[in-house]
Amino acid sequence: AQSVTQPDARVTVSEGASLQLRCKYSYSATPYLFWYVQYPRQGLQLLLKYYSGDPVVQGVNSFEAEFSKSNSSFHLQKASVHWSDSAVYFCALSINSGTYQRFGTGTKLQVVP
Amino acid sequence: EAAVTQSPRNKVTVTGGNVTLSCRQTNSHNYMYWYRQDTGHGLRLIHYSYGAGNLQIGDVPDGYKATRTTQEDFFLLLELASPSQTSLYFCASSGDWGANTGQLYFGEGSKLTVL
């Protein structure tokens, strides 16, 4: 089945530390992958997307993600987190040639002092 | 800037009640979607549409109807609401695949409580 797995429901990191949020996908064809962020009481906003080419993609607010076909992964990374990065992060996979997206269960990030 | 507006933002009803959630987008997008968000499940697709009069079923369509009356307006209908439909509902829109990025633009959500 075409699916996305985010194995970590919650992640806590110290401000200034590096971050990796994990995403694994299951899809037989070339995947189109996305990371979205949800701040409290808001809808989701796109952070970055991968379609093809360079496996490392840059996004907003210094986030980047690395696509690995061999590992079926699309992990989100940031070199130094800020308290304002506290939010819920969703990985998503495009289905049926882009007609809709299927989401993971989300990872809640808490940045502590 | 893309804009998706949902109403109502909060709704409380009783079991068996009738609820309509509304969504309007001003992005001139063809695709519109209804998702529900639940802890432990993330976002799950209920219904989607690629134009006025069109309706496609998503992954969790049971108990929901939807109608796309215009390019701008997409409605989600719960005709006999049940407590299991208590959730946060999101509407989203996107342009045609390939024409833009496939990015979804989300509304701010409608919180539904079924007592």
Short mmCIF file of C-alpha atoms in Angstrom, two decimals:
data_model
loop_
_atom_site.label_atom_id
_atom_site.label_comp_id
_atom_site.label_asym_id
_atom_site.label_seq_id
_atom_site.Cartn_x
_atom_site.Cartn_y
_atom_site.Cartn_z
CA ALA A 1 0.00 0.00 0.00
CA GLN A 2 1.14 3.54 -0.64
CA SER A 3 1.86 5.01 2.75
CA VAL A 4 3.98 7.30 4.85
CA THR A 5 5.35 6.44 8.28
CA GLN A 6 6.63 8.91 10.82
CA PRO A 7 7.97 6.72 13.62
CA ASP A 8 8.42 9.44 16.23
CA ALA A 9 5.25 10.93 17.66
CA ARG A 10 7.19 13.42 19.79
CA VAL A 11 10.70 14.82 19.63
CA THR A 12 12.27 17.17 22.16
CA VAL A 13 15.46 19.07 21.37
CA SER A 14 17.37 21.88 22.99
CA GLU A 15 17.43 25.28 21.38
CA GLY A 16 20.45 25.58 19.12
CA ALA A 17 20.79 21.82 18.68
CA SER A 18 20.45 20.02 15.37
CA LEU A 19 17.26 18.23 14.39
CA GLN A 20 16.24 15.25 12.33
CA LEU A 21 12.63 14.18 11.90
CA ARG A 22 12.19 10.82 10.24
CA CYS A 23 9.88 9.87 7.40
CA LYS A 24 9.67 6.55 5.58
CA TYR A 25 7.49 5.95 2.56
CA SER A 26 6.10 2.97 0.71
CA TYR A 27 5.48 3.55 -2.98
CA SER A 28 6.37 1.51 -6.04
CA ALA A 29 6.88 4.39 -8.47
CA THR A 30 8.90 7.58 -8.28
CA PRO A 31 7.64 9.36 -5.19
CA TYR A 32 6.75 13.00 -4.89
CA LEU A 33 7.31 13.93 -1.25
CA PHE A 34 6.47 16.89 0.92
CA TRP A 35 7.04 18.22 4.42
CA TYR A 36 4.44 20.48 6.01
CA VAL A 37 4.44 22.31 9.35
CA GLN A 38 1.42 23.02 11.54
CA TYR A 39 1.64 25.74 14.17
CA PRO A 40 -0.95 25.78 16.98
CA ARG A 41 -4.50 26.57 15.84
CA GLN A 42 -3.43 26.90 12.22
CA GLY A 43 -3.60 24.94 9.01
CA LEU A 44 -0.61 23.23 7.45
CA GLN A 45 2.04 25.15 5.53
CA LEU A 46 4.51 23.74 3.03
CA LEU A 47 8.13 23.56 4.17
CA LEU A 48 9.67 21.85 1.16
CA LYS A 49 9.04 19.33 -1.59
CA TYR A 50 10.94 16.75 -3.61
CA TYR A 51 10.12 15.73 -7.16
CA SER A 52 13.40 14.58 -8.72
CA GLY A 53 17.05 15.51 -9.15
CA ASP A 54 19.26 16.57 -6.25
CA PRO A 55 18.26 14.39 -3.29
CA VAL A 56 18.86 17.24 -0.86
CA VAL A 57 16.17 19.86 -1.07
CA GLN A 58 16.12 23.20 0.66
CA GLY A 59 13.03 24.67 2.23
CA VAL A 60 11.86 27.65 4.16
CA ASN A 61 13.35 28.73 7.45
CA SER A 62 16.63 26.80 6.89
CA PHE A 63 14.98 23.40 6.81
CA GLU A 64 16.23 20.80 4.37
CA ALA A 65 15.39 17.20 3.62
CA GLU A 66 17.26 14.33 2.04
CA PHE A 67 15.60 11.81 -0.23
CA SER A 68 16.97 8.26 -0.22
CA LYS A 69 15.50 5.77 -2.67
CA SER A 70 17.51 2.90 -1.22
CA ASN A 71 16.17 3.56 2.27
CA SER A 72 12.71 4.75 1.17
CA SER A 73 13.19 7.77 3.37
CA PHE A 74 12.76 11.52 3.30
CA HIS A 75 14.13 12.86 6.58
CA LEU A 76 13.77 16.49 7.57
CA GLN A 77 16.78 18.27 9.06
CA LYS A 78 17.80 21.57 10.53
CA ALA A 79 21.24 22.55 11.75
CA SER A 80 20.14 24.74 14.65
CA VAL A 81 16.59 24.88 15.98
CA HIS A 82 14.86 27.87 17.52
CA TRP A 83 12.04 27.88 20.05
CA SER A 84 9.71 29.11 17.29
CA ASP A 85 10.22 25.81 15.45
CA SER A 86 8.02 24.10 18.03
CA ALA A 87 5.14 22.72 15.98
CA VAL A 88 3.77 19.54 14.43
CA TYR A 89 5.53 18.34 11.27
CA PHE A 90 3.90 16.15 8.65
CA CYS A 91 5.46 14.16 5.85
CA ALA A 92 3.26 13.53 2.80
CA LEU A 93 3.37 11.40 -0.33
CA SER A 94 1.68 12.32 -3.58
CA ILE A 95 -0.73 9.65 -4.81
CA ASN A 96 -2.22 8.92 -8.25
CA SER A 97 0.10 11.18 -10.19
CA GLY A 98 -0.49 14.05 -7.87
CA THR A 99 -4.24 14.09 -7.53
CA TYR A 100 -4.01 13.92 -3.76
CA GLN A 101 -1.54 13.51 -0.91
CA ARG A 102 -1.41 10.92 1.82
CA PHE A 103 0.01 12.06 5.15
CA GLY A 104 1.97 10.50 7.96
CA THR A 105 0.78 10.68 11.56
CA GLY A 106 2.93 13.70 12.33
CA THR A 107 5.78 14.44 14.73
CA LYS A 108 5.31 17.01 17.48
CA LEU A 109 8.52 18.95 17.97
CA GLN A 110 9.19 20.69 21.25
CA VAL A 111 12.21 22.99 21.48
CA VAL A 112 13.32 23.58 25.07
CA PRO A 113 15.71 26.22 26.46
CA GLU B 1 -1.31 34.76 -1.68
CA ALA B 2 -3.40 31.61 -1.74
CA ALA B 3 -6.50 31.75 0.42
CA VAL B 4 -8.75 29.01 1.73
CA THR B 5 -11.51 29.97 4.13
CA GLN B 6 -13.49 27.51 6.23
CA SER B 7 -16.70 27.97 8.20
CA PRO B 8 -17.73 27.46 10.87
CA ARG B 9 -14.47 27.35 12.79
CA ASN B 10 -16.14 25.58 15.69
CA LYS B 11 -19.30 23.50 15.74
CA VAL B 12 -20.99 21.43 18.43
CA THR B 13 -23.84 19.11 17.54
CA VAL B 14 -25.57 16.07 18.97
CA THR B 15 -25.55 12.49 17.77
CA GLY B 16 -27.82 12.21 14.74
CA GLY B 17 -27.52 15.88 13.96
CA ASN B 18 -27.01 17.40 10.53
CA VAL B 19 -23.81 19.39 9.89
CA THR B 20 -22.44 21.21 6.87
CA LEU B 21 -18.86 22.44 6.75
CA SER B 22 -18.09 25.04 4.11
CA CYS B 23 -14.91 25.85 2.26
CA ARG B 24 -14.17 28.61 -0.22
CA GLN B 25 -10.91 29.12 -2.09
CA THR B 26 -9.86 32.18 -4.05
CA ASN B 27 -6.83 30.55 -5.68
CA SER B 28 -8.54 29.61 -8.95
CA HIS B 29 -7.50 26.03 -8.19
CA ASN B 30 -9.25 23.07 -9.71
CA TYR B 31 -8.56 20.59 -6.91
CA MET B 32 -10.18 20.82 -3.49
CA TYR B 33 -9.93 18.39 -0.59
CA TRP B 34 -11.47 17.56 2.76
CA TYR B 35 -9.21 15.96 5.36
CA ARG B 36 -9.82 15.08 8.98
CA GLN B 37 -7.06 15.28 11.59
CA ASP B 38 -7.01 12.99 14.59
CA THR B 39 -4.27 12.28 17.10
CA GLY B 40 -2.43 9.13 16.12
CA HIS B 41 -3.81 9.18 12.60
CA GLY B 42 -2.49 12.39 11.13
CA LEU B 43 -4.53 13.74 8.25
CA ARG B 44 -6.82 11.38 6.38
CA LEU B 45 -8.52 12.21 3.11
CA ILE B 46 -12.32 12.09 3.13
CA HIS B 47 -13.34 13.40 -0.30
CA TYR B 48 -11.85 15.49 -3.05
CA SER B 49 -12.90 17.16 -6.27
CA TYR B 50 -11.25 18.41 -9.41
CA GLY B 51 -13.97 20.79 -10.50
CA ALA B 52 -17.55 21.90 -10.11
CA GLY B 53 -19.88 18.91 -10.03
CA ASN B 54 -17.05 16.40 -9.63
CA LEU B 55 -16.57 14.26 -6.52
CA GLN B 56 -13.99 11.59 -5.71
CA ILE B 57 -13.83 9.41 -2.63
CA GLY B 58 -10.81 9.43 -0.42
CA ASP B 59 -9.50 7.00 2.17
CA VAL B 60 -12.17 7.49 4.87
CA PRO B 61 -15.42 8.48 3.11
CA ASP B 62 -17.95 6.54 5.22
CA GLY B 63 -20.53 8.77 6.89
CA TYR B 64 -19.64 11.79 4.78
CA LYS B 65 -21.04 13.37 1.66
CA ALA B 66 -19.52 16.24 -0.23
CA THR B 67 -20.57 18.60 -2.97
CA ARG B 68 -18.61 20.98 -5.18
CA THR B 69 -21.01 23.65 -6.37
CA THR B 70 -18.54 25.99 -8.05
CA GLN B 71 -14.82 26.13 -8.62
CA GLU B 72 -14.57 28.11 -5.38
CA ASP B 73 -16.92 26.24 -3.05
CA PHE B 74 -16.66 22.74 -1.57
CA PHE B 75 -18.97 21.47 1.17
CA LEU B 76 -18.71 18.52 3.53
CA LEU B 77 -22.00 17.09 4.80
CA LEU B 78 -22.58 14.91 7.83
CA GLU B 79 -26.23 13.90 7.68
CA LEU B 80 -26.32 11.71 10.79
CA ALA B 81 -23.38 12.83 12.89
CA SER B 82 -21.80 10.34 15.26
CA PRO B 83 -19.30 10.85 18.12
CA SER B 84 -16.65 9.11 16.00
CA GLN B 85 -16.81 12.09 13.65
CA THR B 86 -15.59 14.43 16.36
CA SER B 87 -12.44 15.78 14.74
CA LEU B 88 -10.59 18.73 13.27
CA TYR B 89 -11.49 19.11 9.60
CA PHE B 90 -9.28 20.79 7.04
CA CYS B 91 -10.10 21.96 3.58
CA ALA B 92 -7.28 22.39 1.06
CA SER B 93 -6.86 23.34 -2.57
CA SER B 94 -4.22 22.81 -5.23
CA GLY B 95 -3.67 23.60 -8.87
CA ASP B 96 -3.47 21.01 -11.60
CA TRP B 97 -0.57 18.65 -11.20
CA GLY B 98 2.34 19.85 -13.27
CA ALA B 99 0.91 23.31 -13.64
CA ASN B 100 2.14 24.27 -10.22
CA THR B 101 3.96 22.30 -7.61
CA GLY B 102 1.23 20.02 -6.33
CA GLN B 103 1.43 21.97 -3.09
CA LEU B 104 -1.69 21.95 -0.95
CA TYR B 105 -3.00 25.22 0.48
CA PHE B 106 -4.90 24.68 3.70
CA GLY B 107 -7.64 26.49 5.53
CA GLU B 108 -7.40 27.06 9.27
CA GLY B 109 -9.61 24.14 10.19
CA SER B 110 -13.10 23.49 11.54
CA LYS B 111 -13.36 21.81 14.90
CA LEU B 112 -16.44 19.59 15.13
CA THR B 113 -17.67 18.05 18.37
CA VAL B 114 -20.46 15.49 18.28
CA LEU B 115 -21.98 14.86 21.70
#
